[in-house]
C-alpha cells in the first residue's frame, strides 16, 4: 500500500482525534489521561483501545497520526527509552503536527528526545493531575482553533538551550534516526496484511446460575463483579453486561456458567461461547474446598479471565475471524500453557493443531514456540530436547515472518536459541519490547528474567514492575517482582507482591512453598525447616537433605554444614534444582554450588544464571573459579560486549573479576 496523499491542516482538525503516544508500561496512565481529556470534550485515539481487531498495528498508528490535529506524548523514563515513540515523533514532525509532552515522571529527555522536543511545550502532570489535564485541554482547544502559540502560563516553558557542543550531538543522532525511521515506516507499509474482518474484543457476561440453594444468593453477582474487575481499565479486552449479543454477523463472545455445592466442594463451570454459532469454544470445571467459598469468585475470574485474554487477544491479531474449530484448539492451548493448567505437551499438541488448520496465523506459530519452550522443562533425552528446541525456533521464525510485530514470538525465540548467547537473547527481547504490546505485559517480565540472569537485578525490578503495572493478575509476574525485591534487600516492599502471587495462585500451601524456596535469599532457615517437615508431597531423600541443611545453617555448626552439603551433592540429578544448589552456597560449599549451576545449565534448566546472584552465593562469587564459570556461561562475554556490569560490581567489596569487565 502506498502512503495516502497529503492531509491538510483543515482536514486534520475536522476529522481526527488527538493521538496519544505512550510506552507500553505507561498504558494505564495513558488511558487515564485519554479518558480525562474525553470527559472535557477532547476526543483521543490511543492504540491499546482504538486499533481495530485484526488490523495491522503499525499501519493503524501511521493512519491515526496522519489524521490527528495534535499528539499528546505521555513522557516517562520508559518513554525516554522507547524506539517506537521516536518513530512516532519523526512521523509527527514530518507532517507538522503539534506535540504536547505531558511528563508523568520527573525525567529529563535523552539526547534524541531533547532534540525533537526542544521547541515543544511541557506539562508536568506529576505536580498536579487535574490542573495539568485542564491546561493540556485548553492548549489542545487552542490548537484546534488554529492557534499554534503557547498557552500563556499553562505549560512549562521549553528547556534552556544547551551549549553548542551539546547541541551538535543530538542533531547527528536525530539525522541518523530519521534515516532509520524512514526505513521502518516503509516496512510498516509494505508488510500490511489483507484487509481485516471485524472481530470483537469484547466478552458479554451472561451470568453464573446458582444451582444450590444453600449458596448465598449473591454468589452469581459476586462472580460477575470479579470478572468486571479483572478486565477493568485494561484497554485491550473489554467486558459487557448487555442483556443480548450485539447486532451483526461477526463473532460475538459470551462467558457464563453455573455454580453449585457438591458435598465439601464448590464447583463452578465456566463456559465461553460464540453466540453467533452457538459453539462452546472453551469450558472448565473449577473445584474448590467449600471453606474457600469467599475466595471462589476471584479465583475463577482470574483464571478464566487470563484464559480469555490469552485466546481472544491472539485470535484478534488474525486478519479474518478464525473459524470455531480453530479457536477451540487455540483456547485449549491457552488453557494448558499455564493460564488454567500447566500441561506443556498438551499445549504443544493444541498449538500444532491450530497452525495445521491456519498456517498463516502468526500468533498460532508463536503459541507453538511458547509451548515448545515450556516442554523443554520436562525431563527428556538430549535428542528429544534438541528436537523440541528446534521446533520452537522454527515456529518463532515462521511467526515473525508472518508478523514482524509478534512480540510473543520474538520473546520466546530468545529462550530457544543458545542460552549462552546472552547478547543475542537480549537483542530479541529488546525487539519484543518495541513490537506489539502484550495484554499481560509479559514482554517486560521476560526481559526482567534475562536481566536477572546477567546480574542486573535492580533493572530487572523495573521491568517486573512494568509487567505488573500492565496486568496485576499474573501470579508469575508478582512472584518474580517479589523475589527480585528480596534479593536487593527490600523485604517490606516484596511482601505485598509475594502475597499477591499467593492469592492469585490459589493453592492452599503456596505461601509456605515460597518461604522454603526463598530461604537462601531471606535466611529464614528455621521457618523453612518447620514448614518442610509438615509437607508430605516432597520426596523423602530431597526433603530430609533440605531439612538437614536448614538445621545446620540455624545452628551454624561447621561439621553439620559439611555433612549437609555432602547430602545435597549426593542427591540424584532430578533433585538438583535452585534450592539445593543455592543452599550449597549458604553452607559454604562454594565450588560445589558453582558446579551445580553448570550441571543444571547442561541439563537444560531455565534461568540458572540468576542463581549466581542470590545473597547465599556471595562466597561462590568470590572464589577464583567464578570467573571461569562465568566465562563458560556466557556472562563475561555479555558484560564486556554490552558494557553493562552486574550489580555486585558496585559493592565496596566487589570481587577482583569486576576490574576486568
XYZ file of C-alpha atoms in Angstrom:
661
model
C 0.000 0.000 0.000
C 1.336 3.465 -0.889
C 1.098 6.094 1.778
C -2.016 8.229 1.202
C -1.611 11.781 -0.021
C -1.083 14.944 1.991
C -3.625 15.719 4.696
C -4.288 19.430 5.068
C -4.447 21.121 8.453
C -8.131 21.827 7.915
C -8.859 18.201 7.064
C -6.928 17.058 10.101
C -8.793 19.335 12.502
C -12.136 18.304 11.090
C -11.516 14.563 11.052
C -9.091 13.400 13.650
C -8.897 12.779 17.369
C -5.750 13.685 19.282
C -3.097 10.960 19.030
C -1.853 9.737 22.431
C 1.700 8.362 22.353
C 2.963 6.325 25.304
C 5.265 3.498 26.369
C 3.676 0.093 26.951
C 4.297 0.144 30.675
C 2.510 3.510 30.929
C -0.703 2.183 29.358
C -2.857 2.723 32.446
C -1.704 6.315 32.897
C -2.157 6.998 29.173
C -5.680 5.578 29.244
C -6.484 7.669 32.301
C -5.210 10.785 30.524
C -7.216 9.906 27.401
C -10.419 9.408 29.394
C -9.834 12.633 31.331
C -9.488 14.590 28.088
C -12.584 12.965 26.631
C -14.592 13.950 29.709
C -13.558 17.512 28.871
C -14.710 17.143 25.271
C -11.411 16.355 23.502
C -11.557 13.118 21.539
C -8.464 10.887 21.686
C -7.007 7.989 19.728
C -4.968 5.501 21.767
C -3.599 2.291 20.288
C -4.458 -0.096 23.142
C -8.127 0.808 22.732
C -8.579 2.002 19.162
C -6.626 -0.364 16.914
C -9.397 -2.300 15.214
C -9.434 -6.060 15.872
C -7.356 -7.841 13.253
C -5.971 -4.536 11.912
C -2.294 -4.118 11.108
C -0.924 -2.477 14.246
C 1.736 -0.202 12.740
C -0.426 0.914 9.837
C -3.213 1.892 12.228
C -0.730 4.054 14.139
C 0.548 5.697 10.948
C -3.011 6.449 9.816
C -4.030 7.816 13.239
C -1.006 10.112 13.396
C -1.593 11.479 9.917
C -5.194 12.327 10.746
C -4.519 13.801 14.177
C -4.748 17.533 14.933
C -2.105 17.068 17.648
C -0.071 14.499 19.536
C -0.026 14.162 23.303
C 3.166 12.428 24.411
C 2.935 10.717 27.803
C 6.549 11.122 28.852
C 8.298 8.925 31.432
C 11.525 7.019 31.895
C 10.033 4.175 29.844
C 9.019 6.578 27.056
C 12.521 8.072 27.152
C 13.894 4.674 26.102
C 11.229 3.733 23.545
C 12.338 3.407 19.926
C 8.706 3.228 18.820
C 7.929 6.650 20.275
C 10.947 8.055 18.427
C 9.426 6.721 15.194
C 6.087 8.303 16.034
C 7.742 11.670 16.787
C 9.596 11.553 13.490
C 6.354 10.937 11.624
C 4.629 13.734 13.555
C 7.439 16.135 12.671
C 7.211 15.117 9.026
C 3.508 16.008 8.950
C 3.975 19.207 11.015
C 1.656 18.034 13.768
C 1.878 19.923 17.094
C 3.126 17.917 20.068
C 2.239 18.419 23.716
C 4.511 16.476 26.093
C 2.990 15.512 29.442
C 5.554 14.326 31.936
C 4.187 11.765 34.394
C 7.638 11.312 35.953
C 10.358 13.845 36.723
C 12.617 12.657 33.906
C 14.838 14.705 31.594
C 14.682 13.673 27.903
C 17.603 11.813 26.370
C 19.524 13.480 23.552
C 17.307 12.167 20.742
C 14.182 13.326 22.565
C 15.763 16.594 23.669
C 16.405 17.496 20.034
C 12.928 16.529 18.854
C 11.144 18.163 21.799
C 13.352 21.201 22.279
C 10.686 23.575 20.964
C 7.680 21.775 22.398
C 5.603 22.802 25.375
C 5.822 20.647 28.507
C 3.212 19.979 31.170
C 4.258 18.283 34.406
C 1.351 16.060 35.424
C 3.232 14.720 38.438
C 2.875 18.161 40.067
C -0.939 18.140 39.913
C -3.039 15.848 37.769
C -6.339 17.746 37.373
C -4.716 21.135 36.855
C -2.350 19.614 34.296
C -5.177 17.974 32.350
C -7.098 21.259 32.339
C -4.030 23.061 30.975
C -3.486 20.374 28.360
C -7.108 20.503 27.265
C -7.021 24.302 26.912
C -3.869 24.072 24.800
C -5.450 21.415 22.580
C -8.544 23.570 22.165
C -6.330 26.463 21.049
C -4.627 24.208 18.527
C -7.977 23.069 17.156
C -8.972 26.729 16.751
C -5.799 27.469 14.785
C -3.510 28.873 17.468
C -0.031 27.334 17.488
C 1.404 29.635 20.124
C 1.995 28.852 23.773
C -0.891 28.729 26.169
C 0.013 31.577 28.434
C 1.144 30.353 31.808
C -0.385 26.911 31.461
C 2.638 24.918 30.438
C 6.247 24.626 31.395
C 8.475 26.642 29.035
C 10.926 24.861 26.764
C 14.120 23.589 28.380
C 17.075 26.000 28.494
C 19.360 25.854 25.474
C 22.424 23.672 25.771
C 25.950 24.577 24.781
C 26.936 24.324 21.104
C 28.860 21.121 21.730
C 25.839 19.504 23.333
C 23.537 20.684 20.543
C 25.579 19.096 17.751
C 25.466 15.541 19.078
C 21.639 15.372 19.275
C 21.435 16.757 15.711
C 23.660 13.948 14.410
C 21.660 11.391 16.380
C 18.433 12.789 15.000
C 19.698 12.701 11.416
C 20.663 9.043 11.723
C 17.386 8.354 13.493
C 15.453 9.939 10.624
C 17.021 7.506 8.152
C 16.199 4.525 10.375
C 12.667 5.737 10.861
C 12.138 6.227 7.138
C 13.161 2.625 6.516
C 10.967 1.473 9.378
C 7.945 3.336 8.081
C 8.428 1.850 4.625
C 8.496 -1.611 6.186
C 5.325 -0.861 8.117
C 3.507 -0.116 4.892
C 4.988 -2.944 2.828
C 4.166 -5.582 5.440
C 0.473 -4.743 5.594
C -1.742 -7.878 5.534
C -5.009 -8.280 3.720
C -7.938 -6.168 4.882
C -9.136 -7.437 8.249
C -12.554 -8.651 9.119
C -14.154 -7.081 12.177
C -13.542 -9.253 15.196
C -14.870 -8.426 18.624
C -12.510 -7.892 21.547
C -15.467 -7.766 23.887
C -16.937 -10.548 26.018
C -20.534 -10.412 27.182
C -21.091 -11.714 30.711
C -24.230 -13.867 30.727
C -24.058 -14.621 34.459
C -23.471 -17.673 36.649
C -26.566 -19.621 37.664
C -26.739 -20.711 41.317
C -27.748 -24.399 41.322
C -27.503 -24.994 45.081
C -29.997 -23.009 47.193
C -27.740 -23.182 50.252
C -25.191 -20.984 48.487
C -25.532 -17.216 49.056
C -27.964 -15.556 46.677
C -25.293 -13.001 45.838
C -22.674 -15.518 44.671
C -23.531 -15.122 40.987
C -23.321 -11.361 41.188
C -20.003 -11.665 43.018
C -18.614 -13.738 40.138
C -19.752 -11.163 37.588
C -18.244 -8.303 39.589
C -14.913 -10.111 39.853
C -14.859 -10.589 36.083
C -15.579 -6.898 35.582
C -12.737 -6.050 37.962
C -10.379 -8.454 36.182
C -10.801 -6.548 32.916
C -11.282 -3.010 34.231
C -9.095 -0.268 32.727
C -7.179 -2.824 30.691
C -7.867 -1.221 27.339
C -7.457 -4.460 25.363
C -10.244 -6.919 26.174
C -13.485 -5.420 27.434
C -16.460 -6.934 29.233
C -20.117 -6.120 28.649
C -23.131 -6.784 30.834
C -25.591 -6.228 27.972
C -28.695 -8.405 28.055
C -28.206 -9.620 24.493
C -25.482 -10.110 21.908
C -24.547 -7.120 19.743
C -26.055 -6.940 16.298
C -24.284 -8.055 13.148
C -22.783 -11.258 11.839
C -19.261 -11.077 13.294
C -18.283 -13.456 16.111
C -19.757 -12.475 19.457
C -18.334 -13.978 22.630
C -20.214 -14.723 25.818
C -18.953 -16.032 29.159
C -21.140 -17.574 31.827
C -21.813 -20.807 33.655
C -23.092 -22.360 36.842
C -22.060 -22.671 40.485
C -23.117 -25.369 42.936
C -22.095 -27.075 46.144
C -21.145 -30.748 45.948
C -20.567 -32.049 49.478
C -17.467 -30.318 50.806
C -16.598 -28.890 47.391
C -17.687 -25.848 45.395
C -17.921 -26.463 41.663
C -18.005 -23.664 39.101
C -18.448 -24.497 35.437
C -17.269 -21.598 33.275
C -18.126 -21.627 29.586
C -17.076 -19.365 26.686
C -19.293 -19.479 23.601
C -19.619 -17.860 20.205
C -23.163 -16.545 20.370
C -23.431 -16.367 16.582
C -22.869 -20.073 16.051
C -23.835 -21.393 19.472
C -20.490 -23.198 19.664
C -18.774 -23.734 23.021
C -15.197 -22.587 22.499
C -13.937 -23.495 25.954
C -15.283 -24.765 29.271
C -13.807 -25.911 32.541
C -14.973 -27.283 35.872
C -13.250 -25.329 38.649
C -13.322 -27.127 42.005
C -12.537 -25.611 45.411
C -12.899 -26.589 49.053
C -16.204 -25.344 50.492
C -14.416 -23.401 53.237
C -12.815 -21.313 50.463
C -16.186 -20.073 49.175
C -15.408 -16.394 49.767
C -12.335 -16.678 47.530
C -14.011 -18.649 44.731
C -15.335 -15.696 42.671
C -11.929 -14.039 42.468
C -10.046 -17.237 41.689
C -12.430 -18.210 38.903
C -12.373 -14.707 37.451
C -8.552 -14.575 37.479
C -8.059 -17.996 35.873
C -10.860 -17.740 33.316
C -10.058 -14.086 32.678
C -6.421 -14.859 31.870
C -7.594 -17.689 29.593
C -9.985 -15.407 27.703
C -7.321 -12.704 27.460
C -4.796 -15.158 26.011
C -7.169 -16.686 23.474
C -9.103 -13.649 22.357
C -6.105 -11.339 22.068
C -4.261 -13.879 19.947
C -7.301 -14.554 17.781
C -7.906 -10.884 17.113
C -4.433 -10.442 15.593
C -5.595 -12.608 12.679
C -6.844 -10.650 9.632
C -10.062 -12.677 9.493
C -12.349 -14.203 12.084
C -10.904 -17.593 12.998
C -13.390 -20.443 12.481
C -14.747 -22.002 15.666
C -12.827 -25.325 15.324
C -9.526 -23.425 15.170
C -10.479 -21.224 18.093
C -11.330 -24.302 20.152
C -7.795 -25.646 19.661
C -6.265 -22.232 20.353
C -8.200 -21.798 23.598
C -7.115 -25.291 24.646
C -3.537 -24.242 24.006
C -4.071 -21.240 26.293
C -5.704 -23.469 28.913
C -2.783 -25.903 29.055
C 0.090 -23.449 28.601
C -0.418 -22.195 32.147
C -3.405 -19.871 32.105
C -5.531 -22.519 33.841
C -3.360 -25.659 33.958
C 0.271 -26.361 33.098
C 0.449 -29.290 30.686
C 3.203 -28.361 28.185
C 2.865 -31.397 25.906
C -0.905 -30.898 25.653
C -0.378 -27.205 24.932
C 2.084 -28.070 22.166
C -0.343 -30.557 20.642
C -3.165 -27.990 20.527
C -0.836 -25.289 19.161
C 0.258 -27.691 16.412
C -3.386 -28.364 15.555
C -4.055 -24.619 15.410
C -1.373 -23.864 12.821
C -2.148 -27.017 10.841
C -5.611 -25.563 10.251
C -4.459 -21.908 9.941
C -0.848 -21.906 8.645
C -0.924 -18.116 8.121
C -1.828 -17.416 11.775
C 1.331 -15.790 13.173
C 0.224 -15.953 16.796
C -0.619 -19.619 16.354
C 3.013 -20.199 15.441
C 4.189 -18.211 18.464
C 1.925 -20.492 20.518
C 3.931 -23.432 19.159
C 7.123 -21.627 20.193
C 5.887 -20.950 23.718
C 4.619 -24.495 24.232
C 7.922 -25.862 22.888
C 9.830 -23.662 25.327
C 7.735 -24.966 28.215
C 8.222 -28.543 27.027
C 11.990 -28.154 27.389
C 11.452 -28.076 31.158
C 10.172 -31.675 31.113
C 12.746 -34.409 31.680
C 13.659 -35.964 28.321
C 16.641 -37.266 26.384
C 19.164 -34.823 24.866
C 17.938 -35.763 21.371
C 14.320 -35.046 22.319
C 15.353 -31.754 23.938
C 17.241 -30.663 20.810
C 14.298 -31.580 18.597
C 11.736 -29.624 20.590
C 14.008 -26.585 20.784
C 14.496 -26.705 17.017
C 10.719 -26.959 16.563
C 10.257 -23.895 18.745
C 12.879 -21.855 16.865
C 11.351 -22.739 13.511
C 7.906 -21.784 14.793
C 9.256 -18.434 16.087
C 10.815 -17.665 12.711
C 7.587 -18.571 10.937
C 5.587 -16.315 13.281
C 7.961 -13.370 12.817
C 7.958 -13.862 9.054
C 4.165 -13.605 9.024
C 4.006 -10.715 11.502
C 7.216 -8.832 12.389
C 5.339 -7.176 15.268
C 4.705 -10.512 17.006
C 6.321 -9.676 20.330
C 5.442 -13.100 21.722
C 7.455 -14.883 19.023
C 10.448 -12.574 19.488
C 10.430 -13.152 23.237
C 10.139 -16.923 23.085
C 12.808 -17.219 20.439
C 15.164 -15.658 22.984
C 14.566 -18.697 25.203
C 15.096 -21.183 22.379
C 18.424 -20.044 20.933
C 21.710 -20.911 22.654
C 21.235 -19.939 26.311
C 24.840 -18.707 26.434
C 24.204 -16.180 23.638
C 23.086 -13.548 26.113
C 23.752 -10.652 23.732
C 21.574 -12.243 21.040
C 18.862 -13.087 23.546
C 18.778 -9.515 24.826
C 18.527 -8.164 21.268
C 15.431 -10.310 20.652
C 13.865 -9.209 23.921
C 14.543 -5.554 23.145
C 12.817 -6.059 19.792
C 9.906 -7.632 21.644
C 9.576 -4.536 23.836
C 9.308 -2.367 20.729
C 6.811 -4.638 18.956
C 3.088 -5.130 19.570
C 2.332 -4.738 23.311
C 1.011 -7.871 25.004
C -2.103 -7.546 27.180
C -0.284 -9.315 30.022
C 2.819 -7.108 29.953
C 4.734 -10.372 29.604
C 7.406 -8.918 27.314
C 8.606 -6.879 30.304
C 8.555 -9.961 32.519
C 10.665 -11.898 30.009
C 13.213 -9.100 29.734
C 13.339 -8.864 33.509
C 14.162 -12.571 33.635
C 17.173 -12.041 31.375
C 18.363 -9.031 33.373
C 18.334 -11.238 36.479
C 20.378 -13.853 34.613
C 23.127 -11.328 33.916
C 23.162 -9.927 37.450
C 21.281 -6.688 36.711
C 18.617 -7.300 39.350
C 17.923 -3.621 40.064
C 16.990 -3.085 36.412
C 15.019 -6.344 36.386
C 12.820 -4.910 39.136
C 11.871 -2.022 36.839
C 10.789 -4.440 34.101
C 8.883 -6.704 36.507
C 7.093 -3.655 37.869
C 6.171 -2.578 34.348
C 4.761 -6.051 33.761
C 2.569 -5.920 36.856
C 1.524 -2.369 36.010
C 0.106 -3.644 32.714
C -1.611 -6.647 34.315
C -1.541 -7.268 38.056
C -3.355 -10.620 37.778
C -0.433 -12.857 36.766
C 0.947 -14.846 39.680
C 4.304 -15.378 37.993
C 4.874 -11.665 37.403
C 4.060 -10.818 41.023
C 6.326 -13.612 42.268
C 9.267 -12.506 40.103
C 8.938 -8.926 41.323
C 8.669 -10.041 44.944
C 11.710 -12.323 44.764
C 13.810 -9.681 42.992
C 12.959 -7.193 45.737
C 14.055 -9.760 48.321
C 17.376 -10.219 46.517
C 18.155 -6.491 46.734
C 17.148 -6.353 50.400
C 13.696 -4.762 50.274
C 11.563 -7.360 52.116
C 8.789 -4.978 53.201
C 8.177 -3.918 49.627
C 8.452 -7.521 48.432
C 5.766 -8.773 50.810
C 2.771 -7.285 49.013
C 3.869 -8.838 45.726
C 4.553 -12.241 47.271
C 1.149 -12.072 48.983
C -0.460 -11.146 45.654
C 1.274 -14.091 43.981
C -0.059 -16.461 46.657
C -3.577 -15.064 46.315
C -3.523 -15.378 42.521
C -2.034 -18.880 42.550
C -4.944 -20.104 44.666
C -3.078 -23.116 46.089
C -3.502 -23.649 49.856
C 0.216 -24.197 50.549
C 1.618 -21.721 48.036
C 2.803 -19.154 50.589
C 4.575 -21.850 52.638
C 6.194 -23.240 49.493
C 7.677 -19.828 48.748
C 9.044 -19.423 52.285
C 11.002 -22.620 51.680
C 12.035 -21.699 48.131
C 13.301 -18.231 49.068
C 15.168 -19.259 52.214
C 18.604 -18.832 50.524
C 17.557 -15.234 49.818
C 15.870 -14.364 53.112
C 17.823 -16.545 55.529
C 14.573 -17.816 57.122
C 16.011 -21.293 57.607
C 14.192 -22.206 60.818
C 10.794 -21.323 59.324
C 11.634 -23.238 56.151
C 12.629 -26.344 58.123
C 9.403 -26.260 60.149
C 7.282 -25.964 57.000
C 9.171 -28.666 55.151
C 8.704 -31.164 57.965
C 4.922 -30.854 57.544
C 4.879 -31.207 53.753
C 4.133 -34.725 52.601
C 4.481 -34.152 48.843
C 8.273 -33.605 48.889
C 10.273 -36.762 48.001
C 11.866 -38.177 51.142
C 15.533 -38.011 50.036
C 15.168 -34.383 48.970
C 13.119 -33.333 51.987
C 15.446 -34.854 54.549
C 18.540 -33.358 52.866
C 16.961 -29.893 52.797
C 15.871 -30.084 56.450
C 19.396 -31.145 57.459
C 20.798 -28.146 55.579
C 18.345 -25.733 57.227
C 19.134 -27.092 60.699
C 22.897 -26.834 60.092
C 22.519 -23.217 58.999
C 20.408 -22.337 62.047
C 22.949 -23.989 64.367
C 25.888 -22.505 62.430
C 27.725 -25.766 63.078
C 30.596 -26.240 60.621
C 30.630 -30.042 60.925
C 26.884 -30.193 60.391
C 27.185 -27.825 57.427
C 29.789 -30.012 55.754
C 27.656 -33.128 56.282
C 24.537 -31.348 54.958
C 26.429 -30.149 51.879
C 27.595 -33.693 51.178
C 23.979 -34.933 51.337
C 22.839 -32.244 48.909
C 25.630 -33.029 46.447
C 24.716 -36.725 46.511
C 21.091 -36.126 45.516
C 20.028 -37.528 42.132
C 20.168 -35.152 39.149
C 16.392 -34.621 39.047
C 16.553 -33.037 42.530
C 19.439 -30.684 41.737
C 17.324 -27.561 41.329
C 17.521 -23.989 42.530
C 17.044 -24.648 46.256
C 19.671 -27.398 46.776
C 22.256 -25.588 44.643
C 21.856 -22.172 46.301
C 21.810 -23.820 49.736
C 25.244 -25.215 48.939
C 26.424 -21.627 48.695
C 24.840 -20.796 52.046
C 26.594 -23.825 53.589
C 29.974 -22.605 52.332
C 30.318 -25.332 49.687
C 31.096 -22.683 47.072
C 32.829 -24.797 44.451
C 30.095 -27.426 44.682
C 27.485 -24.676 44.246
C 29.214 -23.394 41.108
C 29.479 -26.928 39.747
C 25.777 -27.436 40.488
C 24.821 -24.368 38.453
C 26.840 -25.553 35.462
C 25.303 -29.027 35.727
C 21.803 -27.539 35.834
C 22.607 -25.441 32.764
C 23.829 -28.514 30.858
C 20.624 -30.324 31.827
C 18.609 -27.577 30.117
C 17.154 -25.934 33.214
C 15.902 -22.413 32.554
C 17.232 -19.286 34.248
C 20.072 -20.960 36.178
C 22.439 -17.991 35.805
C 20.369 -15.860 38.153
C 21.132 -18.314 40.966
C 24.677 -16.923 40.916
C 23.392 -13.591 42.212
C 21.474 -14.819 45.251
C 22.760 -13.496 48.595
C 23.703 -17.052 49.582
C 26.101 -17.199 46.606
C 28.277 -14.247 47.672
C 31.039 -16.618 48.772
C 30.880 -18.525 45.497
C 31.281 -15.283 43.534
C 34.476 -14.575 45.493
C 36.014 -17.922 44.525
C 38.815 -17.873 41.907
C 36.806 -20.403 39.882
C 33.907 -17.983 39.497
C 35.484 -16.152 36.542
C 35.892 -19.379 34.567
C 32.334 -20.461 35.341
C 31.002 -17.043 34.317
C 33.000 -17.294 31.086
C 31.569 -20.717 30.240
C 28.044 -19.495 30.956
C 28.463 -16.585 28.527
C 28.391 -13.903 31.218
C 31.894 -12.472 30.775
C 31.319 -12.025 27.044
C 27.978 -10.312 27.731
C 29.371 -7.925 30.344
C 32.291 -6.911 28.135
C 30.295 -6.682 24.902
C 27.484 -4.574 26.352
C 29.457 -2.610 28.933
C 26.745 -3.493 31.461
C 28.267 -4.724 34.721
C 26.426 -6.868 37.264
C 25.070 -5.210 40.388
C 27.606 -6.871 42.688
C 30.399 -4.926 40.969
C 29.018 -1.759 42.573
C 29.627 -3.090 46.083
C 32.552 -1.882 48.174
C 33.903 -5.440 48.446
C 33.440 -6.280 44.755
C 35.407 -9.375 43.667
C 38.586 -8.941 41.552
C 36.676 -10.084 38.467
C 34.887 -6.715 38.343
C 38.144 -4.959 37.486
C 38.427 -6.980 34.284
C 34.979 -6.243 32.772
